[in-house]
Structures are given as C-alpha cells and as structure tokens.
Coordinates of N, CA, C and O and ligand atoms in Angstrom, one line a residue:
X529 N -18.9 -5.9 7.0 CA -19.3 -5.7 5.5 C -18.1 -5.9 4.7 O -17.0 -6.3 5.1
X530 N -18.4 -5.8 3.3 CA -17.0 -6.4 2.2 C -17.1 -5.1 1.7 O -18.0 -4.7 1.1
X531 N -16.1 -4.4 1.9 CA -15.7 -3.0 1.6 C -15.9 -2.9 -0.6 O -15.2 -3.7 -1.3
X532 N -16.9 -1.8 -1.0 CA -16.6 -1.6 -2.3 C -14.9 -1.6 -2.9 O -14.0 -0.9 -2.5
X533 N -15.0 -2.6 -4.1 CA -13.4 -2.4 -4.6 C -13.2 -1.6 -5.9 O -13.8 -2.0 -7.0
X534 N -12.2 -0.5 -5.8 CA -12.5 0.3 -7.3 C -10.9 -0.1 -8.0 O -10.1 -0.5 -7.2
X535 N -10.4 0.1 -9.4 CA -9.0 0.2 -10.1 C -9.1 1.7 -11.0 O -9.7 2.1 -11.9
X536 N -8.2 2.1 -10.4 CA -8.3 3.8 -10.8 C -6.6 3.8 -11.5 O -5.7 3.4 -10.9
X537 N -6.5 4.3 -12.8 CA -5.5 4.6 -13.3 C -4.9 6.0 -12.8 O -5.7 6.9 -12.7
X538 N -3.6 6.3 -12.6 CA -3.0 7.3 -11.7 C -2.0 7.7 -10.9 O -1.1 6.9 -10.6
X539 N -1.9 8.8 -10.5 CA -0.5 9.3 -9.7 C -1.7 9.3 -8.2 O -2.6 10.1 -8.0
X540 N -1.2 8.2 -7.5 CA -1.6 8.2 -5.8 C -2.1 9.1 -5.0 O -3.2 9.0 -4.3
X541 N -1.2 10.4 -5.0 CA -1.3 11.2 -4.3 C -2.4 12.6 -4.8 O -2.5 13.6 -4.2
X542 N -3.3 12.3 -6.0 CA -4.1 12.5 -6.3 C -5.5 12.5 -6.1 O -6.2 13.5 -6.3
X543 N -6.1 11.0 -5.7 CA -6.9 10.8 -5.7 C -7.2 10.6 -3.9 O -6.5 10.3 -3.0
X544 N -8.9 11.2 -3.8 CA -9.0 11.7 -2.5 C -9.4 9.9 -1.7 O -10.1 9.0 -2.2
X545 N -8.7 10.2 -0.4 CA -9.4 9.0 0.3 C -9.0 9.4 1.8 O -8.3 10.4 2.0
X546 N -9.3 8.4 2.8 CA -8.7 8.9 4.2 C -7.7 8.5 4.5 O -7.2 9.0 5.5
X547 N -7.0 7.5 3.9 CA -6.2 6.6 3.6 C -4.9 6.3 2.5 O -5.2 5.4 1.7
X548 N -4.0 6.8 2.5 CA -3.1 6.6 1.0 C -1.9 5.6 1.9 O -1.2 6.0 2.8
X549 N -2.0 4.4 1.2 CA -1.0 3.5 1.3 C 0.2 3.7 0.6 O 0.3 4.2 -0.5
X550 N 1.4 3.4 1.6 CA 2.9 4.2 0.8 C 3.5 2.8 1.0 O 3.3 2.1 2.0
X551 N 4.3 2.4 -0.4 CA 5.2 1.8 -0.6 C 6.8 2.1 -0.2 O 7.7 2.3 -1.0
X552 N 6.7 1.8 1.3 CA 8.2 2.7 1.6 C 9.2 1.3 1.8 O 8.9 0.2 1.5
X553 N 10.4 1.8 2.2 CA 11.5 1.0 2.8 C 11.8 1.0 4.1 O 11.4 1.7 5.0
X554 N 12.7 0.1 4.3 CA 12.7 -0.3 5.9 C 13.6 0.9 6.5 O 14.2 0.8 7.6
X555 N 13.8 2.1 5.9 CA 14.6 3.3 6.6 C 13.4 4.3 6.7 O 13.7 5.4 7.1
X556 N 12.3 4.0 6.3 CA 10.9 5.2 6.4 C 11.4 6.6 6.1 O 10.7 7.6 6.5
X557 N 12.7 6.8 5.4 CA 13.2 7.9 5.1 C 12.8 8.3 3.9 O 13.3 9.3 3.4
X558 N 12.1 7.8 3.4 CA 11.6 8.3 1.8 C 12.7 7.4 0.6 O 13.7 6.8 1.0
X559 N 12.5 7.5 -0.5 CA 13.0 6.8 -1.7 C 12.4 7.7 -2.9 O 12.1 8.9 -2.9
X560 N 12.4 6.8 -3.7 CA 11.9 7.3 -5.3 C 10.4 6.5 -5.4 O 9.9 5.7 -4.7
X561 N 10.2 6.9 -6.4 CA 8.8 6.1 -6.9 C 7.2 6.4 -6.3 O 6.9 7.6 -6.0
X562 N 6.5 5.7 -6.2 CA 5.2 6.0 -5.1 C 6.0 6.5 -3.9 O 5.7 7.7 -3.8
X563 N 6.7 6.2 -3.0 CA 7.0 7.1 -2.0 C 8.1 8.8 -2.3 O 8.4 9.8 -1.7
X564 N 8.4 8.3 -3.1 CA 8.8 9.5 -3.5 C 7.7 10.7 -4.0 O 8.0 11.8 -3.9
X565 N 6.7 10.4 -4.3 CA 5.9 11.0 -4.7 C 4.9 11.6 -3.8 O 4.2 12.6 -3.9
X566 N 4.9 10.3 -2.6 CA 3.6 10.8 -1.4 C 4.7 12.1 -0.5 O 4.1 13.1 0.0
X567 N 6.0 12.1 -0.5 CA 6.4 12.8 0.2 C 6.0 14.3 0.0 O 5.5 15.1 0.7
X568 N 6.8 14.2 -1.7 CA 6.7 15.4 -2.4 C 5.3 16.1 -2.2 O 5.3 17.3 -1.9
X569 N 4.2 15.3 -2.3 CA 3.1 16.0 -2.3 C 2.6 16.2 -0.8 O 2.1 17.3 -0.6
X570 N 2.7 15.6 0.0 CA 2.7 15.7 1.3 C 3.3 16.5 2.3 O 3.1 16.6 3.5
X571 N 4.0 16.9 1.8 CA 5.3 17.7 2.4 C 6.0 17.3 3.6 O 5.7 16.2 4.1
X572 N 7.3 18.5 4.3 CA 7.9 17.9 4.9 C 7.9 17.2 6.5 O 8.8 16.7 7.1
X573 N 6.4 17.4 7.0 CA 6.0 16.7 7.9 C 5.8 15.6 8.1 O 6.0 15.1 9.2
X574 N 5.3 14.8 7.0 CA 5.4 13.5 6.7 C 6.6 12.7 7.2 O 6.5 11.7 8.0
X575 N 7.9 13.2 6.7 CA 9.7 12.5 6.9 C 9.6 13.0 8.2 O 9.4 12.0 8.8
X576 N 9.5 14.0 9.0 CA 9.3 14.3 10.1 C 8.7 13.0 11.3 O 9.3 12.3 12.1
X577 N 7.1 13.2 10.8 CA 6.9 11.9 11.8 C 7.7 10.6 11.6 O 8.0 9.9 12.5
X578 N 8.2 10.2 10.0 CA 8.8 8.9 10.3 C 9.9 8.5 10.9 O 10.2 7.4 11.3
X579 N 10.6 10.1 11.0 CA 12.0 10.2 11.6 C 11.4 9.9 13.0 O 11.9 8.9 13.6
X580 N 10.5 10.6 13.5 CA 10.4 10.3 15.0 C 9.9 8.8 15.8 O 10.2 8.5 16.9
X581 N 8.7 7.9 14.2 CA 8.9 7.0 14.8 C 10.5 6.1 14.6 O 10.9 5.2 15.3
X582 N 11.0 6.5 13.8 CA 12.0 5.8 13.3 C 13.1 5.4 14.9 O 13.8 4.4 15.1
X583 N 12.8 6.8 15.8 CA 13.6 7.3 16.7 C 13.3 6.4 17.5 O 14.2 5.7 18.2
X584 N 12.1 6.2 17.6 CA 11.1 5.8 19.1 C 11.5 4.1 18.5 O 12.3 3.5 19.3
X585 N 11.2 3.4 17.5 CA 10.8 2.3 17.2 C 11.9 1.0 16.4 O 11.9 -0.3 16.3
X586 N 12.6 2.1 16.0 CA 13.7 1.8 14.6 C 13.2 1.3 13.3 O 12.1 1.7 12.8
X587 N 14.0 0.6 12.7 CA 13.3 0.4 11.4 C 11.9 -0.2 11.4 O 11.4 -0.8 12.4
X588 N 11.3 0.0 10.2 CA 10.3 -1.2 10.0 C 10.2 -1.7 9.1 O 10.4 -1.2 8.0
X589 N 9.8 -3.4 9.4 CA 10.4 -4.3 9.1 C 9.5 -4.8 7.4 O 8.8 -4.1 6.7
X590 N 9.8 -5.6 7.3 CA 8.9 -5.6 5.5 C 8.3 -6.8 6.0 O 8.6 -7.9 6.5
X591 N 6.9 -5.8 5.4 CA 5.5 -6.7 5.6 C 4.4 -5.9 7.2 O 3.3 -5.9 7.8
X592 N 5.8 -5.3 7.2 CA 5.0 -4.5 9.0 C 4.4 -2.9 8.0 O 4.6 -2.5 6.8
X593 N 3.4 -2.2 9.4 CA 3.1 -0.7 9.0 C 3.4 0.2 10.1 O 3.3 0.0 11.3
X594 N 3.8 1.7 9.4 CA 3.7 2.5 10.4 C 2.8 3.4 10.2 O 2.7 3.4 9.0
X595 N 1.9 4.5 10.7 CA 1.1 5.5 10.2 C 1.7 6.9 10.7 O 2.1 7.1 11.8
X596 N 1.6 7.7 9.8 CA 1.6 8.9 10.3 C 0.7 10.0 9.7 O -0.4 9.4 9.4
X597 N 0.6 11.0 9.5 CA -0.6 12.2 9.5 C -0.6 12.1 7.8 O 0.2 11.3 7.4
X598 N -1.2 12.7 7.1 CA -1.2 12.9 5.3 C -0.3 14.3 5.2 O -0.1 14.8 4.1
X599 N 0.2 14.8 6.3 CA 1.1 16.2 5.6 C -0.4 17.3 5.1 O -1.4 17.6 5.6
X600 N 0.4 17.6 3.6 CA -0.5 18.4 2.8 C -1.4 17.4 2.3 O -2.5 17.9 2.3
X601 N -1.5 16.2 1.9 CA -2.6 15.6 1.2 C -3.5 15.9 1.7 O -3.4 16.2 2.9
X602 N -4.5 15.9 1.1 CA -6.2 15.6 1.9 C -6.3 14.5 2.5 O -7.1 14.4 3.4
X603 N -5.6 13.7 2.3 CA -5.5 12.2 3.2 C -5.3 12.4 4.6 O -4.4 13.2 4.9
X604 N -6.4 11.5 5.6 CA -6.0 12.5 7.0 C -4.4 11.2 7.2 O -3.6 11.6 7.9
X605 N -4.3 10.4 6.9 CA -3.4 9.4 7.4 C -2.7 8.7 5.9 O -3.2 8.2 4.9
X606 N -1.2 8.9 6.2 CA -0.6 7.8 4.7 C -0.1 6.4 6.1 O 0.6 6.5 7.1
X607 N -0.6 5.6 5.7 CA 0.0 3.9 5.9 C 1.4 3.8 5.1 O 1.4 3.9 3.9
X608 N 2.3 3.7 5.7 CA 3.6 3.3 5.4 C 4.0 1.6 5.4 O 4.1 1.0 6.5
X609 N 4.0 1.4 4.9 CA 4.2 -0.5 5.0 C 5.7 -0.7 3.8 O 6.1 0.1 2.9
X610 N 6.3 -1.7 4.2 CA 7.5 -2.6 3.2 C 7.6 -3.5 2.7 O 7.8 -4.6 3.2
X611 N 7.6 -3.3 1.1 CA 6.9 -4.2 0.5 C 8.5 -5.1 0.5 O 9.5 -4.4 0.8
X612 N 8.8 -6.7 0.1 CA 9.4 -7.1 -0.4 C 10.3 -7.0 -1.4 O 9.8 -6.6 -2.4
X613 N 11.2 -7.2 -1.5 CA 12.2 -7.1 -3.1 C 12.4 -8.5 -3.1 O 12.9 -9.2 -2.2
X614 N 12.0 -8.7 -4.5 CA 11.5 -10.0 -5.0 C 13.0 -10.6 -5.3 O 14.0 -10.1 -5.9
X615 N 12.7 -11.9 -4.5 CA 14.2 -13.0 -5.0 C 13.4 -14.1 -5.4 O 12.2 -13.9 -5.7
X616 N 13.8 -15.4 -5.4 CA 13.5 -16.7 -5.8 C 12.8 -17.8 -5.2 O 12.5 -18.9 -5.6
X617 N 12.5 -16.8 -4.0 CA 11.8 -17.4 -2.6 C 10.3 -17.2 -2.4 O 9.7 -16.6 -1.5
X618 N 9.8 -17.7 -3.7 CA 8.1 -17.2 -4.0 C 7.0 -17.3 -2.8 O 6.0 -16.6 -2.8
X619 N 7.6 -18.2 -1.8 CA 6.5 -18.4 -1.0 C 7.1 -17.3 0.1 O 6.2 -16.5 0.6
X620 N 8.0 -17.2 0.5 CA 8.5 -16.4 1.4 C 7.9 -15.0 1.2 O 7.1 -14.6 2.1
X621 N 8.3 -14.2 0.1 CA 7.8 -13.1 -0.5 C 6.7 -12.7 -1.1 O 6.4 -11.6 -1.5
X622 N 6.0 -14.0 -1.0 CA 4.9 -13.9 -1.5 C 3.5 -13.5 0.2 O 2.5 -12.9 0.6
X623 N 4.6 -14.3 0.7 CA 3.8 -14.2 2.5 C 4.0 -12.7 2.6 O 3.0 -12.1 2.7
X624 N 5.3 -12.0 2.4 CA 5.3 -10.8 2.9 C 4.6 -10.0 2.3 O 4.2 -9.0 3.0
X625 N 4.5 -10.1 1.1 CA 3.6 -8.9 0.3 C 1.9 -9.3 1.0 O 1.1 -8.4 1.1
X626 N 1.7 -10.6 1.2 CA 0.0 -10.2 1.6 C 0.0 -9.3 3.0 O -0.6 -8.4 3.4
X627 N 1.0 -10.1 3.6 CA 1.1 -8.9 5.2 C 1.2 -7.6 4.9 O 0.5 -7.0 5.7
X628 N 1.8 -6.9 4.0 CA 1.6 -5.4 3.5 C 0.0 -5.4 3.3 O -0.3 -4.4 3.9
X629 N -0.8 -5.8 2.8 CA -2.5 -5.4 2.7 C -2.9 -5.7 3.6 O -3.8 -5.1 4.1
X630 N -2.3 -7.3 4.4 CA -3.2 -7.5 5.8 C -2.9 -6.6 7.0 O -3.9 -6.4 7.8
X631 N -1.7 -5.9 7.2 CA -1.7 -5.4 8.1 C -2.0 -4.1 7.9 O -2.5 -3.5 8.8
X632 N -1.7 -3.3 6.6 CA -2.3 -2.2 6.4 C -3.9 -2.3 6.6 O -4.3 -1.5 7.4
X633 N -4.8 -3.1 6.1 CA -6.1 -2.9 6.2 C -6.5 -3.1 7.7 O -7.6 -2.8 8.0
X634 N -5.8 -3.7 8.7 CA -6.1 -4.3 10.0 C -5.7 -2.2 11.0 O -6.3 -1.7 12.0
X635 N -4.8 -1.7 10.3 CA -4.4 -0.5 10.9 C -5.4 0.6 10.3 O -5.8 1.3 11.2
X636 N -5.9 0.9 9.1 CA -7.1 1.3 8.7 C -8.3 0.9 9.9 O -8.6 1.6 10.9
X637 N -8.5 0.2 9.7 CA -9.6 -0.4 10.6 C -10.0 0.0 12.1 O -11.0 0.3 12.8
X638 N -8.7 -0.2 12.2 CA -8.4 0.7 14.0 C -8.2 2.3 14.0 O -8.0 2.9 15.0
X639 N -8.3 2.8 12.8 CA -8.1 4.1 12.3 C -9.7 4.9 12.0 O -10.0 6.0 11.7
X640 N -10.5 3.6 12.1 CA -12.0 4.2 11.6 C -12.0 4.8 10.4 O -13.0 5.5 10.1
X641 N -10.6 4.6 9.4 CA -10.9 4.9 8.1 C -12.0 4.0 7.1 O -12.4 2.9 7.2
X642 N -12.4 5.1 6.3 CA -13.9 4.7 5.3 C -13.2 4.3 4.3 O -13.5 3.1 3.9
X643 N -12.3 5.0 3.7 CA -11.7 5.1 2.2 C -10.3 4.9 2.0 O -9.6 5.8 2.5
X644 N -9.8 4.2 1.5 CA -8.1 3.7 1.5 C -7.9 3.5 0.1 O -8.6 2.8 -0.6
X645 N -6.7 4.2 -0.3 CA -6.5 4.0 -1.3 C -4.8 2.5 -1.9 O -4.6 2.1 -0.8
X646 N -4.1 1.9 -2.7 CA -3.1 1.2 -2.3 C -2.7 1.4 -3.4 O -3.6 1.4 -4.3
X647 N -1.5 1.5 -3.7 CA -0.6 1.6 -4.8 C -0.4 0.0 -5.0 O -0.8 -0.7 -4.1
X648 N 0.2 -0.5 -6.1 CA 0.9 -1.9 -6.2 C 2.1 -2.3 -5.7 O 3.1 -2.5 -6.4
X649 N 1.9 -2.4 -4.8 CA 3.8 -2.7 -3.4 C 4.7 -3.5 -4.3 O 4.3 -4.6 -4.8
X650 N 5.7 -3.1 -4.4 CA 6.8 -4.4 -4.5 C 7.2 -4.2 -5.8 O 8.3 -4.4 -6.2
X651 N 5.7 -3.7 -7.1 CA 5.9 -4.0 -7.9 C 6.9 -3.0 -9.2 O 6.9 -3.3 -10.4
X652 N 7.8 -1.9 -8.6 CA 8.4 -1.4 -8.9 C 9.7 -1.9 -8.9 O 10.1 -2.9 -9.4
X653 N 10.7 -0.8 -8.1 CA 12.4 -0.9 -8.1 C 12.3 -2.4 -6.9 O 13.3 -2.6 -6.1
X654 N 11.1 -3.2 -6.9 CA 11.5 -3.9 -5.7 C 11.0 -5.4 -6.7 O 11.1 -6.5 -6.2
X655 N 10.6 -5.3 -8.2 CA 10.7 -6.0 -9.2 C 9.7 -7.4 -9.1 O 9.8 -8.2 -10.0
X656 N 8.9 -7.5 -8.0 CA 7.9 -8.5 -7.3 C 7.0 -8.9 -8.7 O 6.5 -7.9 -9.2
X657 N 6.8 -10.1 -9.3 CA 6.2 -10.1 -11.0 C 4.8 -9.5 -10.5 O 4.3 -9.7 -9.3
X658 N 4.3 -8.9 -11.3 CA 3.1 -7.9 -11.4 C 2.0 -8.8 -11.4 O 1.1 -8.5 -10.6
X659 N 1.8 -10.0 -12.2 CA 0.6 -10.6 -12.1 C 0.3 -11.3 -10.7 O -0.9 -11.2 -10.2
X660 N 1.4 -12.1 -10.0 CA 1.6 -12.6 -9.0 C 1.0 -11.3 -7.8 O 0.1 -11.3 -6.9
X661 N 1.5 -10.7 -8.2 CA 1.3 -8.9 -7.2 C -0.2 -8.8 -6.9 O -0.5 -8.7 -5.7
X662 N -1.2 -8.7 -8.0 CA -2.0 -8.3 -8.0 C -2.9 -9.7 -7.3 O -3.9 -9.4 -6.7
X663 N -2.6 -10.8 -7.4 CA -3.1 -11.4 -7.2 C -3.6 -12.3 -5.5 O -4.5 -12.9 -5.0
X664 N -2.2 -11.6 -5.2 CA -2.0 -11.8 -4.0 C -2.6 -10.5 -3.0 O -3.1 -10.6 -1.9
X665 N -2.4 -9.5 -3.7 CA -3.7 -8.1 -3.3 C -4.8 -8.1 -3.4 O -5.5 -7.5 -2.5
X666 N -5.6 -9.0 -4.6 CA -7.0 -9.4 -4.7 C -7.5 -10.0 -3.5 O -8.5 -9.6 -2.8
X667 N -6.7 -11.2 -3.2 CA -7.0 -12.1 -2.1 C -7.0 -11.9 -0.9 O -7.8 -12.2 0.0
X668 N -5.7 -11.1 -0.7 CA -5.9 -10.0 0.9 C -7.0 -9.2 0.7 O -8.0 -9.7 1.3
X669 N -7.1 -8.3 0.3 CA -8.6 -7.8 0.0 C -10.1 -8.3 0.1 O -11.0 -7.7 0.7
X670 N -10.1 -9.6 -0.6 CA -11.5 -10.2 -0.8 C -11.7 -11.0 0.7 O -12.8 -11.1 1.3
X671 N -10.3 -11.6 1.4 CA -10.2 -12.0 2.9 C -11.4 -11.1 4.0 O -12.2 -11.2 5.0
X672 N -10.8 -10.2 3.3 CA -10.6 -8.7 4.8 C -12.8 -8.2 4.6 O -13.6 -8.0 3.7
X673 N -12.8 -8.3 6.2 CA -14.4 -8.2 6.6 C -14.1 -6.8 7.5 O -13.4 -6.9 8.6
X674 N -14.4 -6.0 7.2 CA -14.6 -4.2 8.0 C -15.9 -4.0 8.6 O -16.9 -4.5 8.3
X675 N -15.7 -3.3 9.5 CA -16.8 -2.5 10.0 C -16.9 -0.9 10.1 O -17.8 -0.1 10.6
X676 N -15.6 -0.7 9.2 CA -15.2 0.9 9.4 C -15.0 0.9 7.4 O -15.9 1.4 6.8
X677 N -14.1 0.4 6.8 CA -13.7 0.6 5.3 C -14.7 0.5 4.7 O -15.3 -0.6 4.8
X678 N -15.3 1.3 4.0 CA -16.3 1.0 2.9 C -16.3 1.0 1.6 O -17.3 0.8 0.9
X679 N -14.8 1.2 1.1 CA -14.2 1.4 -0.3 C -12.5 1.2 -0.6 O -11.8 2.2 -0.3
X680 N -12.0 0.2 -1.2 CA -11.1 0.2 -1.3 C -10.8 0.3 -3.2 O -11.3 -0.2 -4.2
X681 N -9.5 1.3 -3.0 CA -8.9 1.6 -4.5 C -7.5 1.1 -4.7 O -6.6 1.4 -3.9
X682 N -7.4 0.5 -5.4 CA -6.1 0.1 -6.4 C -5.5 0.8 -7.1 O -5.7 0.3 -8.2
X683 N -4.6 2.1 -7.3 CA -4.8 3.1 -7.8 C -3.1 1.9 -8.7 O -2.2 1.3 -8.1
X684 N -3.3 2.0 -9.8 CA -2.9 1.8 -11.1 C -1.6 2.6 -11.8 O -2.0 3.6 -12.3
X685 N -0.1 2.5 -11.8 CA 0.5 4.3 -12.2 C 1.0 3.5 -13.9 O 1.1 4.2 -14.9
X686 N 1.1 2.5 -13.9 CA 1.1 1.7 -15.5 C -0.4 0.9 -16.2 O -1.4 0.4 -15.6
X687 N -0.1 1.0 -17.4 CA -1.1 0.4 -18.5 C -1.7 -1.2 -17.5 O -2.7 -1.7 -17.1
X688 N -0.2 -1.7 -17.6 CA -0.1 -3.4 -17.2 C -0.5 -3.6 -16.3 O -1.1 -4.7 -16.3
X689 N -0.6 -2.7 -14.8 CA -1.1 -2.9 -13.6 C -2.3 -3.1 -13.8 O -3.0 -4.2 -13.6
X690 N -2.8 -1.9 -14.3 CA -4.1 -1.4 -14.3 C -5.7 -2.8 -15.4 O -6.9 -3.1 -15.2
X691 N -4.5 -3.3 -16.4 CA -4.9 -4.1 -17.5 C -5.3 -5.5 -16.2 O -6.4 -5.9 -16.1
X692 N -4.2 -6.1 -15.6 CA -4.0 -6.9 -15.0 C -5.6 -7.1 -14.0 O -6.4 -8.0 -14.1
X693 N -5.4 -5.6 -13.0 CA -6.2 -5.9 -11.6 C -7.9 -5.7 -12.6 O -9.0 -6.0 -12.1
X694 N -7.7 -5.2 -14.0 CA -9.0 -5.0 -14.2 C -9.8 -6.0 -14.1 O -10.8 -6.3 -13.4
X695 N -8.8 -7.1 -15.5 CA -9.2 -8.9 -15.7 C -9.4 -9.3 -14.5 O -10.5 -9.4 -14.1
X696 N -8.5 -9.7 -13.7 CA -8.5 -10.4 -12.0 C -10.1 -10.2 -11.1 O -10.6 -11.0 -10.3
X697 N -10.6 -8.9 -11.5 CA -11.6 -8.6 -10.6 C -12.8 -8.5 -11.5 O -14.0 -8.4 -11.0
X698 N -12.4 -8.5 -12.9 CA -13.8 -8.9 -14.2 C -14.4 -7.8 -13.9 O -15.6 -7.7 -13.5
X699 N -13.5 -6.5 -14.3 CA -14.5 -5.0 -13.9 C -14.2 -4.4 -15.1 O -14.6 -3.3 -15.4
Ligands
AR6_758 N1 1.1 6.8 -7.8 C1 0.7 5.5 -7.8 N2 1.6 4.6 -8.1 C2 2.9 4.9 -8.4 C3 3.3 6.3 -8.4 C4 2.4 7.3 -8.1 N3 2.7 8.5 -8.0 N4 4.7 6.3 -8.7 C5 5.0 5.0 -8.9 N5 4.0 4.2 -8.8 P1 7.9 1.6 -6.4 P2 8.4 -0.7 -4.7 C6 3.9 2.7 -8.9 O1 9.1 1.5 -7.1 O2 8.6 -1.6 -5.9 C7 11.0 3.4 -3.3 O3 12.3 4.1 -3.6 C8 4.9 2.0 -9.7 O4 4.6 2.0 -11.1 O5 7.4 3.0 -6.0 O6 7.5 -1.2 -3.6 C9 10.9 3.1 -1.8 O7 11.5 4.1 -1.0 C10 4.8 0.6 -9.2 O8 3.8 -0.2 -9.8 O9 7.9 0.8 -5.0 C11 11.6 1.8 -1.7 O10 13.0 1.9 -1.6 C12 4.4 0.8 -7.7 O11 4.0 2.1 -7.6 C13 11.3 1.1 -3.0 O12 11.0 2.2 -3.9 C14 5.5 0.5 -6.7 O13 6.7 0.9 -7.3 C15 10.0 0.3 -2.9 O14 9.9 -0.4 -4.1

C-alpha cells in the first residue's frame, strides 16, 4: 500500500506516532536542534542505547540508521539516521539525504511500525537548501510501497518548511 502523507507544523517530540525520526550525527551522542530536543524529551535512556550501539558498532555513517527504544516519548522506537552537511557536491548530498528516508522507512518496515513521524534532515545547522530538502523527501516517500506504514508525517518546526512541503504535495 502507499502509506497516507500528513505536514504538521511543530516541535517532533510532540506529536504521537510509533516512529519519530531523529536528525542525529555520526557520534549518536546527541547535538542541538531536533536531536537535541528528542533527547530532552525522551530522556536519558535514549544516549544510553546509542552509547551502547555506538560501543558494539562505532559511528554511524550519514545516510545510514540506527534504532533504539522512544525513552519517555510515547514513540515505541526513535530512528536515528545522518543527515548530510551541505557542500557544493549536489548530487553527492543529495544521494545521501534520500538514503536518510530510504533507509529509515526500509527499518520502519522491519519494525512493523504503522505511524512515523520525520523532521526535515539536513535542513538546519547542516544548511542542506530547504526546497531541494523537501523535495528529495517527497520522492523518497512517494517511491516507498509498505505493508506495515500506514501514515507518514512531515512534522514542520519553521513557517518555510512547512509553506514549502505544503505546495510540493498540493495539500
Ligand atoms: N521538532 C521538529 N523539528 C525541529 C525541532 C523540533 N523540536 N527542532 C528543530 N527542528 P537540525 P540537521 C528542525 O539542526 O540540520 C544537531 O546538533 C529544524 O528547524 O536539528 O540535520 C545534530 O546533533 C530543521 O528544519 O538538524 C547534528 O549535529 C530540522 O529540524 C546536526 O544538528 C533539522 O535541523 C544535524 O543537523
């Protein structure tokens, strides 16, 4: 099936799903921004499991995912994935950012999650252009055929994102 697609304006760690995609870095140690935020709200088991896979596995790499438990969220699982930091090398970075949705939705999937939620990867302190962003998320998305996802959200934390993925998907 083609999983329902929603754009929700918002703070991530808010909105309920089985699924919250984290915008992390290749030290899975936490940062600022959307991962700074799933931590906070998830509390400190969260850095726990990534320390352990961190132990077992080492970094992970950008464009790859790791999963661990939701902590305190209601989310039973946050997807950890690494988005790119945008240089001049559009096709390069542009490959890696769709592997952030393709392999996050391919780890959902094997997760028998219904509901996933995705922040906009890259498009912060990692400066990836926003329209390009969304666009390349649409397309991973509209690719991707489930037998388990039945709703995918775009959760939106600026005007521009949110303005962008609305036009893109004519909703
Ligand atoms: N809910 C939803 N989206 C959010 C939230 C939130 N609570 N907070 C920020 N955003 P960024 P990146 C949006 O910088 O560019 C971290 O330090 C934000 O407006 O969080 O992938 C990591 O540890 C933007 O549109 O992630 C890495 O070091 C989007 O989330 C680095 O930042 C992504 O912005 C990753 O950079």
């Amino acid at each position: 099936m083609k999983p329902l697609l929603e754009v929700v304006k918002g703070d991530i760690t808010k909105i309920k799903a089985d699924a919250i995609v984290n915008a992390a870095n290749s030290s899975l140690l936490g940062g600022g921004g959307v991962d700074g935020a799933i931590h906070r709200a998830g509390g400190p088991r969260i850095l726990e499991e990534c320390m352990e896979i961190r132990n077992r596995q080492g970094k992970c790499k950008t464009g790859e995912t790791v999963v661990t438990t939701g902590g305190n969220l209601s989310a039973k699982y946050v997807i950890h994935t690494v988005g790119p930091i945008w240089n001049n090398d559009e096709e390069k970075r542009s490959q890696l950012l769709a592997n952030c949705y393709k392999n996050s939705l391919k780890l959902a999937e094997s997760l028998h999650v219904k509901t996933i939620t995705f922040p906009n990867i890259s498009t912060g302190v990692y400066r990836f252009p926003k329209e390009l962003a969304a666009k390349i998320a649409i397309q991973e998305i509209k690719n991707f055929e489930s037998e388990t996802v039945e709703k995918i959200i775009f959760v939106c934390f600026d005007d521009e994102n949110e303005k962008l993925y609305k036009q893109l998907l004519k909703i």
